[in-house]
Tab-separated table of C-alpha atoms in Angstrom:
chain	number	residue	atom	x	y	z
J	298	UNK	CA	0.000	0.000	0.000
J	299	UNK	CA	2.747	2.449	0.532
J	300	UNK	CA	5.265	1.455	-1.982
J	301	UNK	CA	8.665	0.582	-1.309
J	302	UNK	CA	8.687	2.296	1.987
J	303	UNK	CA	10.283	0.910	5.086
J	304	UNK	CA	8.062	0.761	7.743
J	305	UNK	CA	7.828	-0.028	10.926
J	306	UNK	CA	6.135	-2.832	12.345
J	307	UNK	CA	4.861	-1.274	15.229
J	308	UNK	CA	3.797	1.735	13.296
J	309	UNK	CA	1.935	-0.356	10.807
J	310	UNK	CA	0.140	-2.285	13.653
J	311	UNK	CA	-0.831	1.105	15.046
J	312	UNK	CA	-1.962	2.514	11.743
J	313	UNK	CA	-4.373	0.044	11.179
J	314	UNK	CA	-6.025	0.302	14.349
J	315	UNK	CA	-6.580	3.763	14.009
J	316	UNK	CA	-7.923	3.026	10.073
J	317	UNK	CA	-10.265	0.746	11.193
J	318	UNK	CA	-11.430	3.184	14.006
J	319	UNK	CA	-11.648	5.687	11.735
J	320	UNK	CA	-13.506	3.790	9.324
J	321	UNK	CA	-16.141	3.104	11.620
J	322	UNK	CA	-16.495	6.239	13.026
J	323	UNK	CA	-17.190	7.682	9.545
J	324	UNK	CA	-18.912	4.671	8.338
J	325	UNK	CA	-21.650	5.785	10.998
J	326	UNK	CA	-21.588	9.331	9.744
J	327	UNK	CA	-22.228	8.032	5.907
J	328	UNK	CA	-25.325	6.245	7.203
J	329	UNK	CA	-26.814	8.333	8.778
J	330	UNK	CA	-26.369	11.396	6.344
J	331	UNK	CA	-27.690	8.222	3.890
J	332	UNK	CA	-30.905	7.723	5.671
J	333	UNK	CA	-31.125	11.658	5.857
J	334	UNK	CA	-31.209	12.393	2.158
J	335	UNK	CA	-32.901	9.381	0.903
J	336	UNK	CA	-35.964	10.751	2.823
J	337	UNK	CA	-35.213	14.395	1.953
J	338	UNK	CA	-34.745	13.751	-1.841
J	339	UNK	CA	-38.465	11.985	-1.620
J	340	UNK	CA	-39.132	16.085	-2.646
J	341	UNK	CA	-37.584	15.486	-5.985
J	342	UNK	CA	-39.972	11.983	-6.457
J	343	UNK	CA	-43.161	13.844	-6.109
J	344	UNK	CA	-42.087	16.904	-8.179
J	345	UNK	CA	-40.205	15.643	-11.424
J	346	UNK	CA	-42.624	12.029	-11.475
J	347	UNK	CA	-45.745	12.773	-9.317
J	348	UNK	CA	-47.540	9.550	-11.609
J	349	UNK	CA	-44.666	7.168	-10.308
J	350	UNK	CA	-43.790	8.979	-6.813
J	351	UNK	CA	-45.849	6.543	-4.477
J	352	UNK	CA	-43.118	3.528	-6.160
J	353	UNK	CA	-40.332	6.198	-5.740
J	354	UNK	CA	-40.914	6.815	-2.316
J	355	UNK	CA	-41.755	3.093	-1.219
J	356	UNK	CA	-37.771	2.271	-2.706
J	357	UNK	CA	-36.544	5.124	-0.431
J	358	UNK	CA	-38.567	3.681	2.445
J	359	UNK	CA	-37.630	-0.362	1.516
J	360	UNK	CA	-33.938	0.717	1.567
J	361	UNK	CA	-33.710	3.208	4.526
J	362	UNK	CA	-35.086	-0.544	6.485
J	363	UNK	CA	-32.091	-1.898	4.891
J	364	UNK	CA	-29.564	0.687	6.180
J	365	UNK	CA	-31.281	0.834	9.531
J	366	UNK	CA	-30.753	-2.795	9.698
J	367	UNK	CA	-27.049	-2.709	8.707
J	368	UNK	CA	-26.554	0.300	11.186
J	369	UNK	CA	-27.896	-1.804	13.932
J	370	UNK	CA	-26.063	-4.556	13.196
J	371	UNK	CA	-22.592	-3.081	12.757
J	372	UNK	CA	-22.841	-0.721	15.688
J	373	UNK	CA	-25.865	-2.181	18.063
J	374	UNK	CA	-25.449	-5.851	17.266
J	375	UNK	CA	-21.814	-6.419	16.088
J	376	UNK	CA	-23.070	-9.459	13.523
J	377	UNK	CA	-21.114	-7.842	10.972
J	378	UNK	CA	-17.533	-7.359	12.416
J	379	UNK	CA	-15.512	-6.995	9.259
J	380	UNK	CA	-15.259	-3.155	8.813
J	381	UNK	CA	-14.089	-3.719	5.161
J	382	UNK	CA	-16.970	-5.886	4.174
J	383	UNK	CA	-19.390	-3.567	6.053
J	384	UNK	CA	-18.154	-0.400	4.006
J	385	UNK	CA	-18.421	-2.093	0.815
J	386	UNK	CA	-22.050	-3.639	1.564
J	387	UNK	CA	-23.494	-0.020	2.592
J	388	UNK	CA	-22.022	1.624	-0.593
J	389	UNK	CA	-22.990	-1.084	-2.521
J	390	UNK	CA	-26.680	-0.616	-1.545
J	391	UNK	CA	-26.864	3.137	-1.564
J	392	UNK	CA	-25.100	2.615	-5.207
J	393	UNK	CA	-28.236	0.415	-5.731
J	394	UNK	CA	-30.613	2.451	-4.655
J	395	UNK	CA	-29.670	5.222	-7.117
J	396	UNK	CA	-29.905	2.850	-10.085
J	397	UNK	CA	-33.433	1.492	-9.231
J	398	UNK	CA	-34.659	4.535	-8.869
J	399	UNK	CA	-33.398	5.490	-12.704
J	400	UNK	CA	-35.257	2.140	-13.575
J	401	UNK	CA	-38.342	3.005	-11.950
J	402	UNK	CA	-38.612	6.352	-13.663
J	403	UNK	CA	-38.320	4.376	-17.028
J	404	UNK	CA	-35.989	7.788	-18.534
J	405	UNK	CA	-32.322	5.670	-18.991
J	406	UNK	CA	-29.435	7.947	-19.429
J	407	UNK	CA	-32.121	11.269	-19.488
J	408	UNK	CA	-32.770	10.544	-15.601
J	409	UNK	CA	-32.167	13.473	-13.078
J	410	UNK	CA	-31.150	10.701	-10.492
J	411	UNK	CA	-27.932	10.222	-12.503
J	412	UNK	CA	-26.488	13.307	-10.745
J	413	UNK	CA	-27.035	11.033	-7.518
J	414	UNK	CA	-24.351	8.945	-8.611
J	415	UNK	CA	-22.212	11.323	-8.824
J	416	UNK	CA	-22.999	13.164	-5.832
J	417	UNK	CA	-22.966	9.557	-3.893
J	418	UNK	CA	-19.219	8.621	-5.289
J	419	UNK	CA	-17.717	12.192	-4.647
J	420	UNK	CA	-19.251	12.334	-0.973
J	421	UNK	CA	-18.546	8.954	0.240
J	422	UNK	CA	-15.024	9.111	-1.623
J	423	UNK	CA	-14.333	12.652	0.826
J	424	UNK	CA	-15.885	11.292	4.458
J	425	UNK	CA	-14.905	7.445	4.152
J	426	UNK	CA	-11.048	6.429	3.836
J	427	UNK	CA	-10.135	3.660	1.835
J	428	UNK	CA	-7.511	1.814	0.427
J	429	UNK	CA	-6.752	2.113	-2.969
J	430	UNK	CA	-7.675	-1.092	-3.909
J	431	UNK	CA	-11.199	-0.736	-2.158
J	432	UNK	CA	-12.218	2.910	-4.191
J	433	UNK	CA	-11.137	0.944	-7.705
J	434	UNK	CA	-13.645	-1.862	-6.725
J	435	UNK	CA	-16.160	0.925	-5.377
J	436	UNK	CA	-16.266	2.559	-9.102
J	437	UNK	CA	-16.062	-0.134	-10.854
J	438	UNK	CA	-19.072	-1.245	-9.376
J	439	UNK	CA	-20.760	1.704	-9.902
J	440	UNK	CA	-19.718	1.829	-13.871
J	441	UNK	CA	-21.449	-1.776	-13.993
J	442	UNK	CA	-24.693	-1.389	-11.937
J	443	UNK	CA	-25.078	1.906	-14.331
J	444	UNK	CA	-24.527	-0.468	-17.146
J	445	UNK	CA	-26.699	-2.662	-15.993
J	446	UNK	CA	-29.500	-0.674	-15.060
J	447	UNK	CA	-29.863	0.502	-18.623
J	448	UNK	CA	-29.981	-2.618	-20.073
J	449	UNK	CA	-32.379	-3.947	-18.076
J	450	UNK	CA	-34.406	-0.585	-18.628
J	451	UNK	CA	-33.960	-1.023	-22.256
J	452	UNK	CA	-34.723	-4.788	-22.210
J	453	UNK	CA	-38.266	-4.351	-19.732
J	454	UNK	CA	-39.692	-0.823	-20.862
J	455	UNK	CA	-37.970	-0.471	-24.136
J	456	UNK	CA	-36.444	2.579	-23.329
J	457	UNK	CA	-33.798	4.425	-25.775
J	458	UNK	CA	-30.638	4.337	-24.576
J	459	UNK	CA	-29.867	8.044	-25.919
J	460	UNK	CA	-26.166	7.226	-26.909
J	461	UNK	CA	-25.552	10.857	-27.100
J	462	UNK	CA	-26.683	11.756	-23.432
J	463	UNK	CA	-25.319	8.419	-22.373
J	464	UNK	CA	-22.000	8.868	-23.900
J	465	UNK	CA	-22.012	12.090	-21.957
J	466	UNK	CA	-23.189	10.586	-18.679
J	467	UNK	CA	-20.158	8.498	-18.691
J	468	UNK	CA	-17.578	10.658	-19.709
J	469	UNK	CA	-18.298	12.668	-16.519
J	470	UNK	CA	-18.831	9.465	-14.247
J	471	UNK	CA	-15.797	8.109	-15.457
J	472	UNK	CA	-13.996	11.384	-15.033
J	473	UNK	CA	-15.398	11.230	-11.424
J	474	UNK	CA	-14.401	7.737	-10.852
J	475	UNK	CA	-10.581	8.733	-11.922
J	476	UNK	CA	-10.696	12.306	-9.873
J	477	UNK	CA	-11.940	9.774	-6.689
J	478	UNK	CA	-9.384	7.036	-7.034
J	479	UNK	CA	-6.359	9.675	-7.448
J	480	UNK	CA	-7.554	11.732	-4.555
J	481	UNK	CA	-8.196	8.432	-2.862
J	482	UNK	CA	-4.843	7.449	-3.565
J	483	UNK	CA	-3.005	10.557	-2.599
J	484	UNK	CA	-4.896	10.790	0.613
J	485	UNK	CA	-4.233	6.784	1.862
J	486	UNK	CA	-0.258	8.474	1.393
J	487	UNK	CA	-1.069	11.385	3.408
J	488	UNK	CA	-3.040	9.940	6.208
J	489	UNK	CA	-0.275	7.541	6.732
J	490	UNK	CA	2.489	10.048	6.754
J	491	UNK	CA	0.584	11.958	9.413
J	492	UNK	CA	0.044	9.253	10.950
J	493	UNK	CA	4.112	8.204	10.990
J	494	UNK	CA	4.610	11.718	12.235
J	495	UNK	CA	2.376	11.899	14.712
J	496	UNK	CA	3.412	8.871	16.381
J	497	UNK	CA	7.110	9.457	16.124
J	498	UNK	CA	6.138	12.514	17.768
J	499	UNK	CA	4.144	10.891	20.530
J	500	UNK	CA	6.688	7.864	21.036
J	501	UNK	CA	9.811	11.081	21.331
J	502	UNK	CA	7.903	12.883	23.959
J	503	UNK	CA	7.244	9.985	26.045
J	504	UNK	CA	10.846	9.053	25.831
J	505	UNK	CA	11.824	12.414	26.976
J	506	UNK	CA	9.111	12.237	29.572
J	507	UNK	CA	10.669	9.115	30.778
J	508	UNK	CA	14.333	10.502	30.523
J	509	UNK	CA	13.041	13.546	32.466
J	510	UNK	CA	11.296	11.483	35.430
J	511	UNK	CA	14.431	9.326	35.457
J	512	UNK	CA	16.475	12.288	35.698
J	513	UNK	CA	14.188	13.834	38.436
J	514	UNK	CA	14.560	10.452	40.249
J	515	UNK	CA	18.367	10.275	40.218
J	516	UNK	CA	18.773	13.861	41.286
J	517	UNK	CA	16.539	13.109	44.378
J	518	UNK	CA	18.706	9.780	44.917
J	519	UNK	CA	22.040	12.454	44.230
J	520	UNK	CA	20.236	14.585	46.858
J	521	UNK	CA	19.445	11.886	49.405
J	522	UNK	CA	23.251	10.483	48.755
J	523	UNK	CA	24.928	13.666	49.202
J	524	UNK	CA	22.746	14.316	52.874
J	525	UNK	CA	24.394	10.434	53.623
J	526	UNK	CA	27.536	11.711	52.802
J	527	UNK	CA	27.609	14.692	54.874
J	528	UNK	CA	25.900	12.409	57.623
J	529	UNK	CA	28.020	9.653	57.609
J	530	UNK	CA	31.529	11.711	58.391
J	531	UNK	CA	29.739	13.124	61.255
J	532	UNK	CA	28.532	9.622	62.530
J	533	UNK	CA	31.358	7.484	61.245
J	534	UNK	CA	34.253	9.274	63.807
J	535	UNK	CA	32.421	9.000	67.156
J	536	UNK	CA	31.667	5.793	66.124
J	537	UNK	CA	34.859	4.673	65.578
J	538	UNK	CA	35.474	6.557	69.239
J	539	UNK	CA	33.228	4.605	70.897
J	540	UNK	CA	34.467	1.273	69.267
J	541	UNK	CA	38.003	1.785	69.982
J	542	UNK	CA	36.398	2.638	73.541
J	543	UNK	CA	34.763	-0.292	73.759
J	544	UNK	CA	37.663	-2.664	72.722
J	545	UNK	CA	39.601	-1.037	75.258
J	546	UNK	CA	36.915	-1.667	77.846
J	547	UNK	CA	37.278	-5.531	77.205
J	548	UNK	CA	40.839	-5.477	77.840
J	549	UNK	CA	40.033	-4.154	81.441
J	550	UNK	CA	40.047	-7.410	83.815
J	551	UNK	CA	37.398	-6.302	85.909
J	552	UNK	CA	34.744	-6.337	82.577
J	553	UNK	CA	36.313	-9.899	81.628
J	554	UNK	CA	36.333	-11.519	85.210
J	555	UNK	CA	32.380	-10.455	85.250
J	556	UNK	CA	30.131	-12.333	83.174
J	557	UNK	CA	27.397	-9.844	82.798
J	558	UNK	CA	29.474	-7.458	81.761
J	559	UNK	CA	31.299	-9.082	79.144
J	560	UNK	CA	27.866	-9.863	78.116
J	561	UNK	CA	26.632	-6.470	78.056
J	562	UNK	CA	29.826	-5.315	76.171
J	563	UNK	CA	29.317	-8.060	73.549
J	564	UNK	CA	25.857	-6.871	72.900
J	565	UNK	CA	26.910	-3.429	72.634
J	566	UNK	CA	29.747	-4.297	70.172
J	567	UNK	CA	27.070	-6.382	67.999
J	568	UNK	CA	25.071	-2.823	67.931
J	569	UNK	CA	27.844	-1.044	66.801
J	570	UNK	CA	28.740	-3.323	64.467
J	571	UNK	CA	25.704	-3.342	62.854
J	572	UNK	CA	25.682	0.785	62.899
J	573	UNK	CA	29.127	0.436	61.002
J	574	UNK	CA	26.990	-1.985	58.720
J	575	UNK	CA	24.475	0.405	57.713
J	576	UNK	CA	26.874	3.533	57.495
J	577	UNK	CA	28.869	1.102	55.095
J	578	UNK	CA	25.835	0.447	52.863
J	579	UNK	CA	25.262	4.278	53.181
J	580	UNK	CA	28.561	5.166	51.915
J	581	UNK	CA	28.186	2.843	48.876
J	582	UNK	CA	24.850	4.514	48.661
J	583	UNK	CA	26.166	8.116	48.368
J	584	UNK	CA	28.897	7.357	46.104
J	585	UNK	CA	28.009	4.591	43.650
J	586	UNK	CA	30.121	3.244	40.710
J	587	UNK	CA	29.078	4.134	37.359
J	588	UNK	CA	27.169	1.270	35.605
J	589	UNK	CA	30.478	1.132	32.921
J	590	UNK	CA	32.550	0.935	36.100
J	591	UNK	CA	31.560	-2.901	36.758
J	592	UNK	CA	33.667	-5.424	39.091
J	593	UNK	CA	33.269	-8.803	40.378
J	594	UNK	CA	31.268	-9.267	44.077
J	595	UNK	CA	29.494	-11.845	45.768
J	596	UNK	CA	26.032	-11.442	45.009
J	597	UNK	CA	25.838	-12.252	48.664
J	598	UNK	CA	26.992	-9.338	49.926
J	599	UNK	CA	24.258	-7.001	47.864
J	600	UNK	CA	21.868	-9.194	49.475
J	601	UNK	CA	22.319	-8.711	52.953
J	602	UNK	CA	22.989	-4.695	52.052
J	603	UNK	CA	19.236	-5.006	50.960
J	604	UNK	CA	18.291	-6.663	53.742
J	605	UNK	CA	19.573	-4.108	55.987
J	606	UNK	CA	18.460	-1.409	54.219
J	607	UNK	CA	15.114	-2.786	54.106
J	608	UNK	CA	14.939	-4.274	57.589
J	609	UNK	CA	12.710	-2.157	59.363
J	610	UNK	CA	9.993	-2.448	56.404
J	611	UNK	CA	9.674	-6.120	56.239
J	612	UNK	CA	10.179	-6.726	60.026
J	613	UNK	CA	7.214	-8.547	59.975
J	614	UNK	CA	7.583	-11.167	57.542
J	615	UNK	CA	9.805	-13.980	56.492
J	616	UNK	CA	12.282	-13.435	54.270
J	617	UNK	CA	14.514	-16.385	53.348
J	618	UNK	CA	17.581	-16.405	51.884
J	619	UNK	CA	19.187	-18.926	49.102
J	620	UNK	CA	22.087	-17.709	48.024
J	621	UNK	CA	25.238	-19.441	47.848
J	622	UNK	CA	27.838	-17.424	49.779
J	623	UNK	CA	30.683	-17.874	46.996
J	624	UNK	CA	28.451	-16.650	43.610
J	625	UNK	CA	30.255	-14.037	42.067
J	626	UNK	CA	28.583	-11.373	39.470
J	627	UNK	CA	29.993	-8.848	37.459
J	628	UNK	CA	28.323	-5.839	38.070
J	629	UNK	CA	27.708	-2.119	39.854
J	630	UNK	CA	27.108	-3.614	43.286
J	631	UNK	CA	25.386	0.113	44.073
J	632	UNK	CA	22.915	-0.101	41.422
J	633	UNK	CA	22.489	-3.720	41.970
J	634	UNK	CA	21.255	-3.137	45.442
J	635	UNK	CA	18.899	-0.300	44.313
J	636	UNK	CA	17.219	-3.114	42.084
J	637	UNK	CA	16.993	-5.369	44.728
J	638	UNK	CA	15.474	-2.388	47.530
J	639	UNK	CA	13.059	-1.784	45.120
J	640	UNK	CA	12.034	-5.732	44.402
J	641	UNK	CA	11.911	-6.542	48.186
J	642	UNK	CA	10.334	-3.156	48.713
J	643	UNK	CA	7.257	-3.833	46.366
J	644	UNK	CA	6.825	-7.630	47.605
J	645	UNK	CA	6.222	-6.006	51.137
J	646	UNK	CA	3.836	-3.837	49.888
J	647	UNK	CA	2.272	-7.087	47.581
J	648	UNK	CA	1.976	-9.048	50.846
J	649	UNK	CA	0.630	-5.962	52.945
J	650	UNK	CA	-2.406	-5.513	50.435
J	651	UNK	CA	-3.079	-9.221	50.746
J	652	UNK	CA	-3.310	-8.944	54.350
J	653	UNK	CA	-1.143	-12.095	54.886
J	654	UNK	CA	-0.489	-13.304	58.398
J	655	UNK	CA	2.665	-15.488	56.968
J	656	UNK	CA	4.299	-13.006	54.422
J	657	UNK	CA	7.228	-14.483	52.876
J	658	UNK	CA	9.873	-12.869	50.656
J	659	UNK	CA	12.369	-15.784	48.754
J	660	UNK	CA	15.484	-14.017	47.542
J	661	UNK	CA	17.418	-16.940	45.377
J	662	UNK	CA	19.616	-16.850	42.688
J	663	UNK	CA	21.171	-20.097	40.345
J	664	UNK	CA	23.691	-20.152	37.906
J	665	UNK	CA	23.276	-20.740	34.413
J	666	UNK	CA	26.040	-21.318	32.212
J	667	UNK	CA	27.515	-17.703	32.269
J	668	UNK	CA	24.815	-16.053	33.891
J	669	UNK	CA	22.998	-15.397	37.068
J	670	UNK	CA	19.466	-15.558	37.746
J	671	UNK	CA	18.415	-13.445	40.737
J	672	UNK	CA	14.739	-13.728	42.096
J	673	UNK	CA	12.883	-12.325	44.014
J	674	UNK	CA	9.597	-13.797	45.051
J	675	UNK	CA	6.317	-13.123	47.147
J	676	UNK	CA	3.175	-14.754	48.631
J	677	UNK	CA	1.299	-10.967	48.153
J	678	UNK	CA	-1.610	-9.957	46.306
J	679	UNK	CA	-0.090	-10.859	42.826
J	680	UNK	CA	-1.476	-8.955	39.372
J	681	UNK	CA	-3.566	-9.930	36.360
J	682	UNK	CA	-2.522	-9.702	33.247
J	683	UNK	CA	-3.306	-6.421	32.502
J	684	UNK	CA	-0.958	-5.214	35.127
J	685	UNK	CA	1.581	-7.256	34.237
J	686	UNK	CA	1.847	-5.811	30.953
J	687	UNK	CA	2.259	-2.284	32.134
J	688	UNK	CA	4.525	-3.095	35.581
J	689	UNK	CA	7.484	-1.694	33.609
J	690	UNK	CA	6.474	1.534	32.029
J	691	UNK	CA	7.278	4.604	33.374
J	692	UNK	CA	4.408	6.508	35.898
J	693	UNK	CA	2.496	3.020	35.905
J	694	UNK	CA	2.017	2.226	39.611
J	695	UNK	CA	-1.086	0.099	41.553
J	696	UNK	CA	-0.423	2.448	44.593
J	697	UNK	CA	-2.532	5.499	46.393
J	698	UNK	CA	-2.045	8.599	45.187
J	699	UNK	CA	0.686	10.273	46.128
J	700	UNK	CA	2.643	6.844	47.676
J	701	UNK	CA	4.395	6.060	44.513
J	702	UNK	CA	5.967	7.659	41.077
J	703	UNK	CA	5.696	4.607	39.231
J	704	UNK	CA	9.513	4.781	38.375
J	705	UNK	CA	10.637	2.371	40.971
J	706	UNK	CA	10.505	-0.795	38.390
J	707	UNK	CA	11.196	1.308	35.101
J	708	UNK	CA	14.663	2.917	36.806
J	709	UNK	CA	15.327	-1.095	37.853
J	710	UNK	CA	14.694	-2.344	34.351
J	711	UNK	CA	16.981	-0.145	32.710
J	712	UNK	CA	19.422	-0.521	35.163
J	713	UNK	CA	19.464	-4.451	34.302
J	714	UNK	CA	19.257	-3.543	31.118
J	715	UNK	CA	22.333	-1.552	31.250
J	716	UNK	CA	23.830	-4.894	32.817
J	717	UNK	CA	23.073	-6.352	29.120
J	718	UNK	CA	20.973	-8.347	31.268
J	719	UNK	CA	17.212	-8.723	31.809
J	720	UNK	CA	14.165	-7.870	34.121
J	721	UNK	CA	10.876	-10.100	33.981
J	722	UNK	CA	8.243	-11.078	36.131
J	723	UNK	CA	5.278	-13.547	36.293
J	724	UNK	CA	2.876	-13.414	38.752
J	725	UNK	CA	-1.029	-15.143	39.501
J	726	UNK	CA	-4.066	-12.748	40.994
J	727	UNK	CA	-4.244	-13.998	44.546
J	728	UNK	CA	-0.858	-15.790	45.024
J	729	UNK	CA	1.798	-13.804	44.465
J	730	UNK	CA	4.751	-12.406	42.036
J	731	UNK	CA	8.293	-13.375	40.840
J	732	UNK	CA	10.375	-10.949	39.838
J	733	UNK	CA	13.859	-11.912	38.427
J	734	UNK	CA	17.052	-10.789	36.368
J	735	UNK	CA	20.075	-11.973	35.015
J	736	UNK	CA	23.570	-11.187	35.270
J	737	UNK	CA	27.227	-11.764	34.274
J	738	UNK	CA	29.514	-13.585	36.154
């Protein structure tokens, strides 16, 4: 249809929704205008044949029924579901129309209704868009039932065929038919160039959207990184204080010789310990590696980052834990730790809407020849289908208002992507979601 143009797939797809939208919409508009002057044009029956108008006006009444009937049951009662064969089949009949009425008036080529054909081809050729192929069939047909009608006129009433008049006649319907199938033509190429443009348009602002709203997101995880850098000088030296403290403490015989002490001094080194944890996830927070600046860790280690970082969140529910402690990936461990927050982050929330008294979060990973599979799974509310479609484009989130951007999974999935790896997820309504990615070793 559009020559030796290279087009894309997803463009074409989208096209011919919107042509077969756009068909029906206008198909509607053709019908009804159809029933409209059928009646109207009732005028011309009783002026120009009042002898014959009562047969006249019957016709118009017989095939407004038949229009009604197709309107109904292309927009009312979807029995006819193929748009193309429902354009045709109206034209067709109002085509038909037009030449009985010419028959009934017994005048041949001298009929006034003539100028309906005419009228008819032009009109429908402006509101309705076809393909070329469709307005060549269109006038051909209308070139034949003319024929046709004649003949039959000729053959049943004996009525001259006026070569003159009729050689006129179809100069200027054949003229028609050729001014209709260019502008057809030229309009098929200019709908679908708009089209093109339009949606190249539409896809480049919602890829700058998305670049902005990623943008926005990383400067508020620059701004939250550079307030954890600031914080964790200020916390990281009297911390180290009261550590060195502490160890010196132990050394004192009195604390060793006294059980309960050395207990309480353990407990308080295991809290500090787990402060210098935390500010140690902090500072890999605040000053990640670049996603081209990718080393080898044990995936372990990103895992129990996570699990600090998220600790507080899913205090309530299970999370286990199988992951060998040896697997190595190659990878930035920062950003790799932002996927997994934001995984672990939305099971909680999965398993909070469900209302589950035994939430459990299963964080596993297995090798597979050069690659890792990481996954993260939950016993939480799950999604249908619909959702799971859309759980990866930007803005799309399931949560309140104002509790979510809908950038949480988008950010993750091109920062997996930027792995050369890949983020997927199946889930079932009612049972609960996997999420998992892959990545080098």
């Amino acid at each position: 249809m559009f020559g030796n143009q290279q087009i894309d797939q997803e463009i074409l797809v989208s096209y011919n929704i919107y042509f077969s939208d756009l068909r029906k919409k206008r198909l509607k508009i053709v019908i009804l205008l159809a029933l409209l002057f059928i009646a109207l044009f009732g005028i011309l029956d009783l002026t120009l044949y009042p002898q014959t108008a009562s047969t006249l006006i019957k016709s118009r009444i017989v095939f407004d029924a038949i229009l009604t009937a197709y309107f109904l049951a292309i927009f009312y009662r979807p029995w006819i579901k193929n748009m193309r064969f429902a354009v045709m089949l109206v034209i067709i009949t109002i085509l038909t129309q037009i030449n009985i009425l010419i028959f009934i008036t017994h005048d041949g080529a001298t009929s006034p209704y003539y100028a309906g054909l005419t009228l008819a081809i032009v009109a429908i050729t402006i509101v309705i868009p076809y393909t070329f192929f469709e307005t060549c069939t269109i006038l051909l047909s209308c070139l034949v039932l003319y024929f046709l009608t004649l003949i039959v006129d000729h053959q049943v009433h004996g009525t001259p065929y006026h070569l003159p008049l009729l050689v006129n006649n179809l100069f200027f319907l054949i003229s028609t038919n050729t001014f209709c199938i260019v502008a057809s033509y030229l309009n098929v190429i200019l709908r679908f160039n708009e089209f093109r443009i339009n949606f190249d348009l539409r896809t480049t602002l919602g890829k700058l959207k998305t670049a902005q709203a990623q943008l926005v997101h990383s400067e508020r995880i620059s701004a939250v990184g550079n307030l954890s850098a600031g914080l964790l000088h200020e916390v990281n030296n009297p911390l180290n204080y009261a550590i060195t403290a502490l160890q010196v403490m132990k050394m004192d015989p009195n604390v060793s010789s006294d059980a309960d002490l050395k207990e309480t001094a353990a407990d308080i080194e295991n809290g500090m310990m787990r402060i210098k944890n935390i500010i140690t996830d902090l500072r890999a927070f605040a000053y990640p590696q670049e996603a081209d600046r990718q080393f080898q860790f044990k995936i372990h280690e990103a895992i129990e980052s996570t699990m600090r970082f998220t600790a507080h969140e899913t205090e309530d529910i299970e999370k286990i834990v199988n992951v060998p402690q040896d697997l190595m990936v190659r990878a930035s461990k920062s950003h790799i730790v932002q996927v997994l927050i934001n995984l672990i982050t939305n099971a909680d929330k999965a398993i909070n809407k469900a209302k589950r008294e035994n939430g459990k979060i299963i964080i596993s990973t297995k090798q597979e020849n050069d690659r890792v599979i990481v996954s993260v799974s939950d016993n939480g509310i799950g999604m249908n289908e619909e959702t799971l479609q859309k759980i990866f484009d930007p803005f799309f989130t399931t949560s309140e208002i104002g509790k979510g951007l809908g950038l949480g999974l988008s950010v993750s999935h091109t920062i997996i992507k930027n792995h050369n790896g890949n983020l997927a997820a199946k889930s079932v309504l009612g049972e609960g979601s996997e999420f998992y990615f892959d990545l080098p070793i």
